[in-house]
Coordinates of C-alpha atoms in Angstrom, one line a residue:
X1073 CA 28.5 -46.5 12.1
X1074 CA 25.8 -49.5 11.3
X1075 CA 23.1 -46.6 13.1
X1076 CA 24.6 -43.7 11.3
X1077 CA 24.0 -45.2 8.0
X1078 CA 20.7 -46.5 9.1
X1079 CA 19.6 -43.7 10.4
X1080 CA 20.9 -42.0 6.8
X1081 CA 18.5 -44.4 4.6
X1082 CA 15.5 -43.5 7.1
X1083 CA 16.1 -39.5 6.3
X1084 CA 16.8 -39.9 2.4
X1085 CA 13.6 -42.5 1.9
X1086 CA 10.9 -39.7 3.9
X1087 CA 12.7 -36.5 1.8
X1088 CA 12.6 -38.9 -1.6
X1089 CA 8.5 -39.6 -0.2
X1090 CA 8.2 -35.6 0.7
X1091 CA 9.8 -35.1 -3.0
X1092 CA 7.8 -37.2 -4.6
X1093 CA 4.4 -36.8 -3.2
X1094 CA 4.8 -32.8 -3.5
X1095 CA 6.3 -33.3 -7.3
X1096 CA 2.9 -35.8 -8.3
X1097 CA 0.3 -33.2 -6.6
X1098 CA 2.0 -30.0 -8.1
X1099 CA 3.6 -31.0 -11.2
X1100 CA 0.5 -29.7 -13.6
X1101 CA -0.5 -26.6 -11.4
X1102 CA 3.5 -25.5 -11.3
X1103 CA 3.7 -26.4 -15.5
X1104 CA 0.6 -23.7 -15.5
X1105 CA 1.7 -21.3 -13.7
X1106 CA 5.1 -21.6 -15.2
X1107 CA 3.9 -21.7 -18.8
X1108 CA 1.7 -18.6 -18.0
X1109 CA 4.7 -17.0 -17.0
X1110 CA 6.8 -17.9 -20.0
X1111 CA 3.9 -16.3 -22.0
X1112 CA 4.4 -13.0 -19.7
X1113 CA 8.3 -12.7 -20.0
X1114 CA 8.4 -10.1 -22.6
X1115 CA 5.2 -9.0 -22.4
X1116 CA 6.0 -5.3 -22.4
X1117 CA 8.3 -5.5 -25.6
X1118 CA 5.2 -7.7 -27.2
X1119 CA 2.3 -4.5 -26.8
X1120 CA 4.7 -2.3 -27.6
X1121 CA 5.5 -3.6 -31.1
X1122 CA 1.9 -4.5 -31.2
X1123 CA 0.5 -0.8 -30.6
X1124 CA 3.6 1.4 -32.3
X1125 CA 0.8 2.6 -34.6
X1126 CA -1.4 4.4 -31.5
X1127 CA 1.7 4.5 -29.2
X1128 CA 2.9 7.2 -30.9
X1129 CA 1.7 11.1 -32.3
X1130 CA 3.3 14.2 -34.2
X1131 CA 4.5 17.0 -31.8
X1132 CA 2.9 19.9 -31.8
X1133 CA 3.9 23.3 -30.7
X1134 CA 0.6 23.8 -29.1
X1135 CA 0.6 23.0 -25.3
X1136 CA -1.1 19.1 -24.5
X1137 CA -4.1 19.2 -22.5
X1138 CA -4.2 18.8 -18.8
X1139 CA -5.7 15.4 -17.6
X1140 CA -9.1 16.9 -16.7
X1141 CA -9.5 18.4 -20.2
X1142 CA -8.7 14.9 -21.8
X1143 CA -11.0 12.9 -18.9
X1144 CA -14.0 15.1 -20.3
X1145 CA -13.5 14.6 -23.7
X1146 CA -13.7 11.3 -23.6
X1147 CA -17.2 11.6 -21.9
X1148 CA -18.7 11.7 -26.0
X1149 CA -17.1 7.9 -26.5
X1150 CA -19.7 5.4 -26.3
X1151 CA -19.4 2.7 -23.2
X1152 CA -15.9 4.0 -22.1
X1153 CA -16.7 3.7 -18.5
X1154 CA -15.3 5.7 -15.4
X1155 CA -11.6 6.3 -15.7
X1156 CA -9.0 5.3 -13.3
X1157 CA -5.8 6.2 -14.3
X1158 CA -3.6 8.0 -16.9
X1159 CA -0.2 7.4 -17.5
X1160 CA 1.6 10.6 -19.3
X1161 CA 5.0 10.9 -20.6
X1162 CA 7.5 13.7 -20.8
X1163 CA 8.0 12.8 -24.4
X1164 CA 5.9 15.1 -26.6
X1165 CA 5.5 12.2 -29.5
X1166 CA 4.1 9.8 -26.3
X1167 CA 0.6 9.3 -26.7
X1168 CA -1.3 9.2 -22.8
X1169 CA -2.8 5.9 -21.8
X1170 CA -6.0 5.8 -20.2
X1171 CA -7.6 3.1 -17.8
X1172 CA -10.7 2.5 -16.5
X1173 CA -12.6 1.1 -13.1
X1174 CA -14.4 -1.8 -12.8
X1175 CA -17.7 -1.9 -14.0
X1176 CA -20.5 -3.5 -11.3
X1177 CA -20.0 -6.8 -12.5
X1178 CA -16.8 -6.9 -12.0
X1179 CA -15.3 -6.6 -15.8
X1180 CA -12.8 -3.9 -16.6
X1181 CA -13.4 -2.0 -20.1
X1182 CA -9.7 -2.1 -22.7
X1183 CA -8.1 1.2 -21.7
X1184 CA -7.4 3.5 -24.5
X1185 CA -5.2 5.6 -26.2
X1186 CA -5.5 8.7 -26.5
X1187 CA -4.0 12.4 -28.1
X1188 CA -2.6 14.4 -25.1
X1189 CA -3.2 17.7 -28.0
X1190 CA -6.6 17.1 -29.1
X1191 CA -8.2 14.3 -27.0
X1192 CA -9.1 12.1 -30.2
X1193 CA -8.8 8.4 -29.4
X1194 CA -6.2 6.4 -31.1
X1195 CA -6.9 3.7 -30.4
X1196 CA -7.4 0.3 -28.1
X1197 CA -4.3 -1.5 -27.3
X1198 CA -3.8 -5.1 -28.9
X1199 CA -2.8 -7.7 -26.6
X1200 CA -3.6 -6.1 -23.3
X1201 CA -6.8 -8.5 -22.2
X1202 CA -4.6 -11.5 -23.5
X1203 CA -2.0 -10.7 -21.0
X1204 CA -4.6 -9.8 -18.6
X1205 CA -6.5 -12.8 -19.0
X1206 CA -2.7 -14.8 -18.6
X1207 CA -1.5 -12.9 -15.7
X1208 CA -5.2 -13.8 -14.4
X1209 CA -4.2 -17.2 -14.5
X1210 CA -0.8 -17.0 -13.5
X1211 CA -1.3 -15.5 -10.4
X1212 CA -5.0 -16.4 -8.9
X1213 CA -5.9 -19.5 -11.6
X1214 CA -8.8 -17.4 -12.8
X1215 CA -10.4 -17.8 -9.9
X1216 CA -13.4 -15.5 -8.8
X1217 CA -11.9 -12.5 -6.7
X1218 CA -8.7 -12.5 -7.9
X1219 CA -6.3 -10.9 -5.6
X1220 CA -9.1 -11.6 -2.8
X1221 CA -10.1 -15.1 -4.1
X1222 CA -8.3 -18.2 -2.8
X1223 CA -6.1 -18.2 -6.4
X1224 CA -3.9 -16.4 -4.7
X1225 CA -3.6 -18.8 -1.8
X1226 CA -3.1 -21.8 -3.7
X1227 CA -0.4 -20.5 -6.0
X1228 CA 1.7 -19.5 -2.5
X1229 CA 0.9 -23.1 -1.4
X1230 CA 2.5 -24.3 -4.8
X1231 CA 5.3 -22.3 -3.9
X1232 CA 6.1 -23.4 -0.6
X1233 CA 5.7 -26.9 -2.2
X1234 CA 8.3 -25.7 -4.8
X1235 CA 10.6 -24.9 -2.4
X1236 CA 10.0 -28.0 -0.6
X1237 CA 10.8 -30.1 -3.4
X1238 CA 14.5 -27.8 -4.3
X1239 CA 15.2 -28.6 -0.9
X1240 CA 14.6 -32.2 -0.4
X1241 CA 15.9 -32.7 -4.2
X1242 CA 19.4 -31.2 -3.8
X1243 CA 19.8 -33.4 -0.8
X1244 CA 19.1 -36.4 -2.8
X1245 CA 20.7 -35.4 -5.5
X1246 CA 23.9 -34.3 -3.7
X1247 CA 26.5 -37.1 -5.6
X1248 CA 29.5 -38.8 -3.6
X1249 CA 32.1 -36.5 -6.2
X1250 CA 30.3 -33.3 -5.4
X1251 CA 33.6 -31.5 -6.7
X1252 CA 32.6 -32.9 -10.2
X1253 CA 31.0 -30.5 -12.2
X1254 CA 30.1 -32.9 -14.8
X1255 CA 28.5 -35.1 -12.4
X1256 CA 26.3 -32.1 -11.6
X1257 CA 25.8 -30.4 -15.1
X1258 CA 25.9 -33.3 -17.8
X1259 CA 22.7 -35.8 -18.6
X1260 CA 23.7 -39.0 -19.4
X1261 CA 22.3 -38.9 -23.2
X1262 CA 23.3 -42.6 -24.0
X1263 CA 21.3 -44.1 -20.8
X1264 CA 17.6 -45.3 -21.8
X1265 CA 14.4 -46.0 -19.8
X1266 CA 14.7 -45.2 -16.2
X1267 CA 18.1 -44.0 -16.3
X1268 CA 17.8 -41.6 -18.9
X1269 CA 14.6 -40.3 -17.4
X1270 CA 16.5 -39.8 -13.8
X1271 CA 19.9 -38.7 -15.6
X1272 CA 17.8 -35.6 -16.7
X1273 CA 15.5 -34.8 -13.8
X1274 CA 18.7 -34.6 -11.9
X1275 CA 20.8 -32.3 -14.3
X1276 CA 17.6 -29.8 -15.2
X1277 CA 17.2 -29.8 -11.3
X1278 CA 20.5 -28.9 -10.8
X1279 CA 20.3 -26.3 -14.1
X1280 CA 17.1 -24.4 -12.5
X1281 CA 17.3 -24.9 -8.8
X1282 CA 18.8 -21.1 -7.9
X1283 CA 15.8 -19.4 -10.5
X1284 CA 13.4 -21.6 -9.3
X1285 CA 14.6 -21.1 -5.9
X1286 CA 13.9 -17.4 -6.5
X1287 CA 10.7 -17.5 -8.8
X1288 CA 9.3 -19.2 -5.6
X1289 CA 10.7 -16.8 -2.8
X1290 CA 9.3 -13.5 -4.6
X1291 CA 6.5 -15.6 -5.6
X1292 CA 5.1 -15.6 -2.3
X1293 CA 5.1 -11.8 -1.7
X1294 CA 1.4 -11.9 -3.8
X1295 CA 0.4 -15.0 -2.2
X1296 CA 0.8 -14.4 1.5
X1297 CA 0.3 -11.0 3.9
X1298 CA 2.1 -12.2 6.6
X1299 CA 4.8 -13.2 4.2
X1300 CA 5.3 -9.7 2.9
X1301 CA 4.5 -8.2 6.3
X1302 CA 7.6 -10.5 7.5
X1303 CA 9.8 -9.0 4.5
X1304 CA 9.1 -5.5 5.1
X1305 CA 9.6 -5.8 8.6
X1306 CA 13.2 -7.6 8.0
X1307 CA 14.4 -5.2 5.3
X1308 CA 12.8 -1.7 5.6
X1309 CA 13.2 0.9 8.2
X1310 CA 10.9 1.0 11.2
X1311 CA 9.5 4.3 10.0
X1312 CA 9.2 2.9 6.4
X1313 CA 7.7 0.0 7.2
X1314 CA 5.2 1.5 9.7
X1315 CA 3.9 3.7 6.8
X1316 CA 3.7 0.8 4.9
X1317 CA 1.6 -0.9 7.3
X1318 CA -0.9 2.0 8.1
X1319 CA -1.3 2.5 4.2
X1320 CA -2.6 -1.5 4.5
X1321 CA -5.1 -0.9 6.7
X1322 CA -8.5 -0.4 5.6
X1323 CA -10.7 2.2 6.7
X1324 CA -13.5 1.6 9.5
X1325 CA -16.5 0.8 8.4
X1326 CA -19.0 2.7 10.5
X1327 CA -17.1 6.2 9.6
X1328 CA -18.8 7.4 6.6
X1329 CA -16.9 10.3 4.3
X1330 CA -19.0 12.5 2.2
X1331 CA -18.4 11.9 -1.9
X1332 CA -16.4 14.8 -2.7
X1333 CA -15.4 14.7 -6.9
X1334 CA -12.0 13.6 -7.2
X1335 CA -10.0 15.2 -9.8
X1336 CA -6.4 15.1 -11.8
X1337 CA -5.7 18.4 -11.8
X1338 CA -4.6 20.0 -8.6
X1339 CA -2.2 16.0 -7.8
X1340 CA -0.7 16.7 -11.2
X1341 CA 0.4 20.5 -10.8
X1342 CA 1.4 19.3 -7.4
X1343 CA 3.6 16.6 -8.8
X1344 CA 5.1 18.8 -11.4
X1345 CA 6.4 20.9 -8.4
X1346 CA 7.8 18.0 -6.7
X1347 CA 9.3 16.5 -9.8
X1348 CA 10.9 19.7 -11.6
X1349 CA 10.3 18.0 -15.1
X1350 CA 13.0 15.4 -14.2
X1351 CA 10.4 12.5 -14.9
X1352 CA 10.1 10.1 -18.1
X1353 CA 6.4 9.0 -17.2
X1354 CA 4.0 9.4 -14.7
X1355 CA 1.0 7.3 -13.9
X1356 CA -1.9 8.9 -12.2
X1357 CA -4.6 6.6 -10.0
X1358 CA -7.4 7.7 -8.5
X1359 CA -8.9 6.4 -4.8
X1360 CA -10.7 3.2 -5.1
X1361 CA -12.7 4.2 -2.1
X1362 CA -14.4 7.5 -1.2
X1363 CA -10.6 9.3 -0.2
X1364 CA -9.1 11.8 -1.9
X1365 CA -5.8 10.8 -1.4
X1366 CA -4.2 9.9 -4.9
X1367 CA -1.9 7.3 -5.7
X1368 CA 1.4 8.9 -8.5
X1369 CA 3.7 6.6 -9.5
X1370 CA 6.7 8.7 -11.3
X1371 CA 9.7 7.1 -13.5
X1372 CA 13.3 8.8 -13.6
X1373 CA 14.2 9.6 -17.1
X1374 CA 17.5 7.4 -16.4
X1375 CA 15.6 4.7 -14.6
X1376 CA 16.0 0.8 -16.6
X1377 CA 13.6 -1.2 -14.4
X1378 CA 9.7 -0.4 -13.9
X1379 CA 10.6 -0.8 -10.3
X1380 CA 12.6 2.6 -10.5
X1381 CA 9.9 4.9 -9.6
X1382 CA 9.3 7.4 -6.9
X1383 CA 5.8 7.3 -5.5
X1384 CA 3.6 10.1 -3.9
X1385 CA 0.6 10.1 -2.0
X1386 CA -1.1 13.4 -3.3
X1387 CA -4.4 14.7 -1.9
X1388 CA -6.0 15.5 -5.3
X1389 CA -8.8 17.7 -3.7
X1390 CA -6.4 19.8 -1.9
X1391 CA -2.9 19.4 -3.8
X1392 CA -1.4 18.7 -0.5
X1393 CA 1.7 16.5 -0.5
X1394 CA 0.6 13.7 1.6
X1395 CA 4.1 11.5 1.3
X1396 CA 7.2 11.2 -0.9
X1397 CA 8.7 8.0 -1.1
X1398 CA 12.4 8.4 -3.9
X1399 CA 13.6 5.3 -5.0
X1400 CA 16.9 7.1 -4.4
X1401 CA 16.7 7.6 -1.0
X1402 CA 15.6 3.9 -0.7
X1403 CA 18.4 1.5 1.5
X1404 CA 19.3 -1.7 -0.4
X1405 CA 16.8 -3.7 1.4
X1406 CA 13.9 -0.9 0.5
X1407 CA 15.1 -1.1 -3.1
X1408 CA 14.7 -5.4 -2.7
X1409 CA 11.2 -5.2 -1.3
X1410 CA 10.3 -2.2 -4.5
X1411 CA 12.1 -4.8 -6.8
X1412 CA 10.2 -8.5 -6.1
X1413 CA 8.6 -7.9 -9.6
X1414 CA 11.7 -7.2 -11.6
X1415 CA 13.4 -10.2 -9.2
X1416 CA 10.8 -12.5 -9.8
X1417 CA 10.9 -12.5 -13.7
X1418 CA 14.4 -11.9 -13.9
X1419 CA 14.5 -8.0 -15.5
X1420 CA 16.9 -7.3 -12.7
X1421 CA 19.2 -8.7 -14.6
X1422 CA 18.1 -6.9 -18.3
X1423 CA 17.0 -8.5 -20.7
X1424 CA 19.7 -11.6 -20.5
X1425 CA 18.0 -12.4 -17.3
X1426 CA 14.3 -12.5 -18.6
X1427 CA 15.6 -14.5 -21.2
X1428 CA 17.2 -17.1 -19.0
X1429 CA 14.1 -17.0 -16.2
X1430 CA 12.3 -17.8 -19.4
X1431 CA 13.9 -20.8 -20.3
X1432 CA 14.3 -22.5 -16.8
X1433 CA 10.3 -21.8 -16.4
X1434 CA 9.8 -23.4 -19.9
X1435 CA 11.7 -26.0 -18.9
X1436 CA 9.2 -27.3 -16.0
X1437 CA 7.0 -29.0 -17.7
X1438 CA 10.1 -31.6 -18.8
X1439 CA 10.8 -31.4 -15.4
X1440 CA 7.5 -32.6 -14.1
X1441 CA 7.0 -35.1 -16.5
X1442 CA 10.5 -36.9 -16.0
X1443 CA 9.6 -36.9 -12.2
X1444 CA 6.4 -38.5 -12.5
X1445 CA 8.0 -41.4 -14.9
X1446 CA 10.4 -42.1 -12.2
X1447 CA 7.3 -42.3 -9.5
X1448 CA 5.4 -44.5 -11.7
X1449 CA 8.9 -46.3 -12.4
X1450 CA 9.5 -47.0 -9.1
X1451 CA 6.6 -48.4 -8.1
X1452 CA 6.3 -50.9 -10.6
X1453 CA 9.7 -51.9 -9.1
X1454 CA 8.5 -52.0 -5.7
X1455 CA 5.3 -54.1 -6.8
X1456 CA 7.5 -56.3 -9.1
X1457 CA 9.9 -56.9 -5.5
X1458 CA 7.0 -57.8 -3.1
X1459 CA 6.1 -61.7 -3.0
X1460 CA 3.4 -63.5 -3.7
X1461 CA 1.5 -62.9 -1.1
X1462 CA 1.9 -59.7 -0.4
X1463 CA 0.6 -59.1 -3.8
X1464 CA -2.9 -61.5 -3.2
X1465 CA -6.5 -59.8 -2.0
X1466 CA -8.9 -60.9 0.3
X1467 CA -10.4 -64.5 -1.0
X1468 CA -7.4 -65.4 -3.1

């Protein structure tokens, strides 16, 4: 029993040293990301009251134009740059939304809205390079590269530490009354100092833990390849998840394919076939590279979550249906994987859930901070408890 119990103290002083050193190198790099995604919890609701003014048009009975036409008008405004996607909407007051490509140095220009009757510019979206700039942050730290910089890299490693420290918390946490749920859900509000601090690193702990738990699980889908490559693999089909993988891969660099001019038209009658009207909005993205293939993402007019979409692969020279991939047809898993985004910031659960993902991220920093007064705490303790001469240098 004497070993048990020994051997008890050994395990709960290296997980209280795994929590602690984790905790004191990520507490500021998890607040950041954390705030930044506070900032981006109702980010869609925020531009859309923000732009209701260019959002929006007066129906007309004549027919809109097709995405060509509006592309080619758009050559006469100054500086707006090669265009890379259009997102149109069943809904003849919708206004279409145009993006552009990257320019050579590696900026993006503000996308536009524009009149799918006449052409005529609305208007640039308000908030749309504050919430790029934040998501910037959130996800690769502003770091050059972005998605291909090592941002991305060392927010994954933040999230395995995140996990690490749920973990190694909840066993040191885990009271001798585990059955009390006011041991595990009250602070102690009339304790002071050390207590006090400890009283509410353990409840908030307790109070975040599962979102946390998950924030950090999907959060590692955009850090890590072989994370997602391990996911797909668990929770897709074989065939799925094979065209998954060969969509990955990139193309060989000594094979050459001539520039052929990649249009809208031909991918969006095509689409209209496939889709019989039954969409709500339909976003449009040309090749980044010199295929032809076209990426169309389509939204169900029923569908609550952006991760409700059908997707096509649409060969926008020929109009050939490359691939059709329903979120209908989708198993449960396949509609996980399609769903990390809405998971992650909680829409999956409507708005209730974004709301509450909100708070427990808003709640790190008071998290962090409480954790690091208990570090410094108990080292002052530990110093104070050392004799004399433990305490003297060399010379003394």
């Amino acid at each position: 029993m004497a070993i048990q119990h020994q051997v008890g103290r050994k395990i709960r002083a290296a997980l209280l040293q795994l929590h602690s050193i984790a905790g004191l190198v990520l507490a500021l790099l998890l607040s950041l990301i954390a705030l930044t995604g506070v900032t981006m919890s109702f980010e869609d609701e925020i531009v859309d009251h923000l732009n209701a003014g260019i959002m929006q048009v007066v129906p007309r009975t004549t027919p809109a134009l097709l995405p060509d036409e509006l592309v080619s008008r758009l050559k006469a405004v100054p500086d707006a740059g090669k265009v890379a996607g259009i997102t149109l909407s069943s809904n003849p007051s919708a206004a279409v939304h145009i993006r552009f490509a990257r320019d050579e140095q590696g900026g993006r220009p503000s996308s536009l809205y524009v009149d799918p009757y006449d052409g005529r510019v609305l208007g640039v979206p308000r908030g749309e390079d504050f919430f790029a700039m934040v998501r910037r942050l959130h996800r690769w730290l502003l770091i050059s590269g972005d998605a291909r910089g090592w941002g991305r890299q060392i927010t994954g490693i933040a999230a395995l530490g995140l996990i690490a420290m749920l973990v190694s918390g909840l066993v040191l946490r885990w009271p001798r009354r585990a059955s009390s749920v006011k041991m595990w859900l009250k602070p102690n509000l009339t304790l002071s100092g050390r207590g006090l601090h400890r009283s509410l690193h353990a409840v908030v702990g307790t109070w975040v833990l599962l979102v946390y738990l998950v924030m950090a699980i999907t959060g590692l889908w955009y850090s890590f390849d072989w994370y997602k490559d391990s996911v797909v693999w668990l929770l897709a089909r074989p065939h799925v998840a094979a065209v998954k993988m060969q969509l990955k891969q990139p193309r060989l660099s000594g094979r050459s394919e001539p520039a052929q001019p990649v249009w809208f038209d031909r991918a969006w009658s095509t689409l209209l076939r496939e889709e019989s009207g039954g969409f709500a909005r339909v976003q449009l993205t040309l090749p980044a590279g010199p295929g032809t293939v076209m990426r169309i993402r389509s939204w169900p007019k029923d569908a609550t979550l952006e991760s409700e979409r059908n997707e096509f692969r649409i060969d926008a020279v020929t109009g050939q249906l490359i691939s059709a991939e329903r979120y209908a047809d989708k198993t449960l898993g396949e509609k996980a994987i399609a769903s990390v985004l809405d998971i992650h910031r909680g829409a999956i659960l409507g708005w209730p859930g974004k709301l509450a993902f909100m708070i427990a991220a808003a709640l790190m920093p008071l998290f962090a901070i409480t954790g690091v007064l208990l570090y410094a705490s108990r080292r002052k303790l530990q110093r104070s408890a050392q004799p004399l001469h433990g305490r003297l240098v060399p010379g003394e």
